[in-house]
Tab-separated table of C-alpha atoms in Angstrom:
chain	number	residue	atom	x	y	z
F	5	MET	CA	72.443	40.608	18.347
F	6	GLN	CA	75.512	38.594	19.341
F	7	PRO	CA	78.266	40.271	21.371
F	8	ILE	CA	81.508	41.079	19.579
F	9	GLU	CA	84.818	40.387	21.275
F	10	LYS	CA	87.602	42.843	20.452
F	11	GLN	CA	91.239	43.140	21.464
F	12	VAL	CA	93.461	46.006	22.519
F	13	THR	CA	97.224	46.192	23.085
F	14	TYR	CA	98.594	47.997	26.122
F	15	THR	CA	101.606	47.991	28.442
F	16	ILE	CA	101.380	46.217	31.794
F	17	GLN	CA	103.678	45.878	34.796
F	18	ASN	CA	104.382	42.591	36.553
F	19	SER	CA	106.668	41.581	39.393
F	20	TYR	CA	109.117	38.726	39.893
F	21	SER	CA	111.105	37.548	42.906
F	22	THR	CA	114.750	36.631	43.456
F	23	LEU	CA	116.708	34.745	46.097
F	24	ASN	CA	120.366	35.434	47.013
F	25	LYS	CA	122.565	37.901	45.145
F	26	LEU	CA	124.102	37.804	41.684
F	27	THR	CA	127.827	38.305	42.303
F	28	PRO	CA	131.147	37.345	40.670
F	29	ASN	CA	131.004	34.213	42.842
F	30	THR	CA	127.671	33.058	41.403
F	31	LYS	CA	128.057	29.794	39.504
F	32	ARG	CA	124.450	28.932	38.686
F	33	VAL	CA	121.414	31.029	37.818
F	34	TRP	CA	118.011	29.366	38.098
F	35	ILE	CA	114.841	30.503	36.307
F	36	VAL	CA	112.040	28.783	38.236
F	37	CYS	CA	108.383	28.907	37.155
F	38	HIS	CA	105.787	27.963	39.749
F	39	GLY	CA	102.536	26.030	39.360
F	40	ILE	CA	98.902	27.093	39.787
F	41	GLY	CA	98.098	28.656	43.137
F	42	TYR	CA	101.573	29.950	43.972
F	43	LEU	CA	103.083	33.391	44.268
F	44	SER	CA	106.703	33.613	43.163
F	45	ARG	CA	108.050	34.877	46.499
F	46	TYR	CA	106.633	31.855	48.323
F	47	PHE	CA	107.758	29.400	45.646
F	48	LEU	CA	111.355	30.413	46.358
F	49	LYS	CA	111.245	28.583	49.712
F	50	TYR	CA	111.936	25.337	47.873
F	51	PHE	CA	115.328	26.666	46.770
F	52	ASN	CA	116.549	28.230	50.017
F	53	GLU	CA	118.843	25.334	50.916
F	54	LEU	CA	120.984	25.707	47.799
F	55	ALA	CA	124.425	27.204	48.429
F	56	THR	CA	123.838	30.942	48.792
F	57	GLU	CA	127.141	32.070	47.287
F	58	GLU	CA	126.869	29.853	44.224
F	59	ASN	CA	123.161	29.987	43.312
F	60	TYR	CA	121.002	32.925	42.257
F	61	ILE	CA	117.331	32.096	41.781
F	62	ILE	CA	114.851	34.099	39.713
F	63	ALA	CA	111.152	33.283	40.127
F	64	PRO	CA	108.865	34.874	37.513
F	65	GLN	CA	105.320	35.648	38.616
F	66	ALA	CA	102.220	34.417	36.775
F	67	GLN	CA	100.014	37.401	35.942
F	68	ALA	CA	96.509	36.081	36.646
F	69	LYS	CA	95.993	36.277	40.412
F	70	PHE	CA	93.011	34.922	42.332
F	71	TYR	CA	91.878	34.190	45.896
F	72	LEU	CA	92.513	30.618	47.011
F	73	ASP	CA	89.605	30.386	49.424
F	74	LYS	CA	86.269	31.968	50.266
F	75	LYS	CA	87.819	33.966	53.092
F	76	TYR	CA	89.600	36.084	50.454
F	77	LYS	CA	92.812	35.940	52.461
F	78	HIS	CA	95.326	33.881	50.499
F	79	VAL	CA	96.242	34.740	46.913
F	80	GLY	CA	97.595	32.469	44.202
F	81	ALA	CA	98.187	32.832	40.491
F	82	SER	CA	97.849	31.011	37.170
F	83	TRP	CA	99.881	31.330	33.988
F	84	LEU	CA	97.333	30.271	31.372
F	85	THR	CA	93.827	28.921	30.859
F	86	LYS	CA	91.982	27.605	27.810
F	87	GLU	CA	90.591	31.124	27.279
F	88	ASN	CA	92.447	33.165	24.617
F	89	THR	CA	95.456	30.894	25.091
F	90	LYS	CA	97.428	31.879	22.000
F	91	ALA	CA	97.513	35.558	22.936
F	92	GLU	CA	98.283	34.751	26.575
F	93	ILE	CA	101.218	32.539	25.563
F	94	LYS	CA	102.715	35.477	23.683
F	95	ASN	CA	102.197	37.726	26.706
F	96	VAL	CA	103.945	35.248	29.005
F	97	ILE	CA	106.870	34.743	26.638
F	98	ASP	CA	107.315	38.512	26.236
F	99	TYR	CA	107.242	38.860	30.022
F	100	LEU	CA	109.942	36.207	30.517
F	101	ASP	CA	112.050	37.941	27.870
F	102	ALA	CA	111.743	41.165	29.870
F	103	VAL	CA	112.817	39.441	33.093
F	104	ILE	CA	115.921	38.003	31.448
F	105	GLU	CA	116.797	41.340	29.891
F	106	GLU	CA	116.401	43.078	33.250
F	107	GLU	CA	118.643	40.580	35.067
F	108	ASN	CA	121.445	40.589	32.451
F	109	ILE	CA	122.785	37.161	33.450
F	110	PRO	CA	126.568	36.769	32.959
F	111	LYS	CA	127.514	34.248	30.275
F	112	LYS	CA	129.942	32.540	32.638
F	113	CYS	CA	127.065	31.333	34.830
F	114	GLU	CA	125.414	27.974	34.329
F	115	LEU	CA	121.761	28.577	33.426
F	116	ILE	CA	119.126	26.206	34.818
F	117	ILE	CA	115.504	26.410	33.636
F	118	PHE	CA	113.042	24.825	36.070
F	119	GLY	CA	109.287	24.396	35.680
F	120	TYR	CA	106.917	22.893	38.230
F	121	SER	CA	103.376	21.698	37.366
F	122	GLN	CA	101.832	24.373	35.091
F	123	GLY	CA	105.266	25.971	35.002
F	124	VAL	CA	106.442	23.046	32.836
F	125	SER	CA	104.225	24.221	29.981
F	126	ILE	CA	105.551	27.758	30.435
F	127	VAL	CA	109.280	27.021	30.384
F	128	SER	CA	108.961	24.508	27.543
F	129	ARG	CA	107.095	27.013	25.360
F	130	TRP	CA	109.576	29.756	26.210
F	131	LEU	CA	112.563	27.585	25.312
F	132	ALA	CA	110.877	26.338	22.158
F	133	HIS	CA	109.973	29.774	20.823
F	134	ARG	CA	113.037	31.705	21.957
F	135	LYS	CA	115.669	28.956	21.653
F	136	ILE	CA	117.025	29.747	25.100
F	137	LYS	CA	120.500	28.292	25.598
F	138	CYS	CA	120.609	26.620	28.986
F	139	ASN	CA	122.784	24.047	30.725
F	140	GLN	CA	119.890	22.253	32.406
F	141	LEU	CA	116.170	21.943	31.735
F	142	ILE	CA	114.200	20.508	34.657
F	143	LEU	CA	110.553	19.527	34.118
F	144	TYR	CA	108.937	18.737	37.452
F	145	ALA	CA	105.447	17.170	37.679
F	146	GLY	CA	103.928	18.892	34.679
F	147	GLY	CA	102.618	18.241	31.186
F	148	LEU	CA	104.205	19.282	27.905
F	149	PRO	CA	102.119	21.324	25.430
F	150	ASN	CA	100.577	19.343	22.577
F	151	GLU	CA	101.497	21.910	19.939
F	152	LEU	CA	105.249	21.489	20.399
F	153	THR	CA	107.255	19.111	18.195
F	154	SER	CA	110.796	17.745	18.358
F	155	ASN	CA	111.946	20.358	15.827
F	156	TYR	CA	111.430	23.036	18.465
F	157	PHE	CA	114.021	21.433	20.749
F	158	SER	CA	116.698	20.204	18.334
F	159	PHE	CA	118.911	23.139	19.378
F	160	LEU	CA	119.228	21.644	22.869
F	161	ASN	CA	121.326	18.799	21.454
F	162	LYS	CA	123.830	21.274	20.028
F	163	ASN	CA	124.164	22.899	23.433
F	164	ASN	CA	124.467	19.564	25.272
F	165	THR	CA	121.625	20.607	27.558
F	166	LYS	CA	120.950	18.205	30.414
F	167	ILE	CA	117.218	17.388	30.543
F	168	THR	CA	115.621	15.972	33.680
F	169	VAL	CA	112.003	14.923	34.170
F	170	ILE	CA	110.773	14.500	37.758
F	171	ILE	CA	107.490	12.950	38.937
F	172	GLY	CA	106.035	11.517	42.122
F	173	ASP	CA	104.879	7.898	42.041
F	174	LYS	CA	101.665	8.923	43.827
F	175	ASP	CA	100.929	12.093	41.848
F	176	GLU	CA	97.141	12.404	41.862
F	177	TYR	CA	97.142	14.175	38.496
F	178	LEU	CA	99.202	11.507	36.782
F	179	THR	CA	96.945	8.616	35.856
F	180	PRO	CA	98.486	5.580	34.109
F	181	GLU	CA	96.996	6.819	30.816
F	182	ARG	CA	98.340	10.334	31.309
F	183	LEU	CA	101.745	8.966	32.297
F	184	GLN	CA	101.939	6.953	29.089
F	185	ILE	CA	101.019	9.997	26.995
F	186	GLU	CA	103.546	12.245	28.728
F	187	GLN	CA	106.355	9.692	28.480
F	188	LYS	CA	105.728	9.395	24.752
F	189	LYS	CA	105.873	13.188	24.403
F	190	ILE	CA	109.102	13.383	26.365
F	191	ASN	CA	110.794	10.673	24.315
F	192	THR	CA	109.655	12.283	21.063
F	193	LEU	CA	110.490	15.891	21.916
F	194	PHE	CA	113.890	15.185	23.459
F	195	HIS	CA	114.903	12.187	21.340
F	196	GLY	CA	115.043	9.832	24.317
F	197	LYS	CA	117.794	11.846	26.050
F	198	ALA	CA	115.846	12.979	29.116
F	199	LYS	CA	116.789	11.583	32.508
F	200	HIS	CA	113.816	10.410	34.610
F	201	ILE	CA	113.580	10.729	38.381
F	202	VAL	CA	110.638	9.114	40.178
F	203	PHE	CA	110.287	9.909	43.874
F	204	ASP	CA	108.087	8.557	46.644
F	205	GLY	CA	105.318	11.155	46.901
F	206	GLY	CA	102.489	13.031	45.233
F	207	HIS	CA	102.118	16.317	43.366
F	208	GLU	CA	104.623	18.195	45.486
F	209	VAL	CA	108.006	19.858	45.427
F	210	LYS	CA	110.691	18.169	47.516
F	211	LYS	CA	113.740	20.170	48.535
F	212	GLU	CA	115.962	17.114	48.769
F	213	ILE	CA	115.448	16.416	45.081
F	214	ILE	CA	116.215	20.017	44.109
F	215	ASN	CA	119.314	20.016	46.315
F	216	ALA	CA	120.586	16.882	44.551
F	217	LEU	CA	120.166	18.190	40.990
């Protein structure tokens, strides 16, 4: 007899991390989604040189945690896998909705959505499905989901959202074939309006690039 896989719905609790304080002086709020192997509180180190008074950074936490080595000392996390992806996408989107609701971001603040590596697929899906109005969308060293089409992002044109794509010229995950595929996706999804930044380096986050955005 073959096993039967069933599903159940239940309520879970998940953390997220923030950097600086949200005050009347805050000009920009960042939603930053990390890549595989990170924890949100450590990912925030890449944003700690931004002006403290003007920038408030929110780092959501991927739910699926795992040990990074056989010593079982360091912990990382992943947003999604190929297993039960559709349901997990919904869970992640619902979680991000909850984070935004909890933070109650003032409308006067500029909203910046930032995804790094696997975080690119997370923020792009969230924006596509929830039509999040943001001033900037930053896609850093990650791939865009195949299921998304340009219709999902047409609302960004109405909001004059600035779109920036960042990659390292020595990124070990970005083969010439993969680069061609991703560039085609970017041009199609964002109607050729995305700005491209190519830096000298691999699959890594560089503070100097973030500070210059």
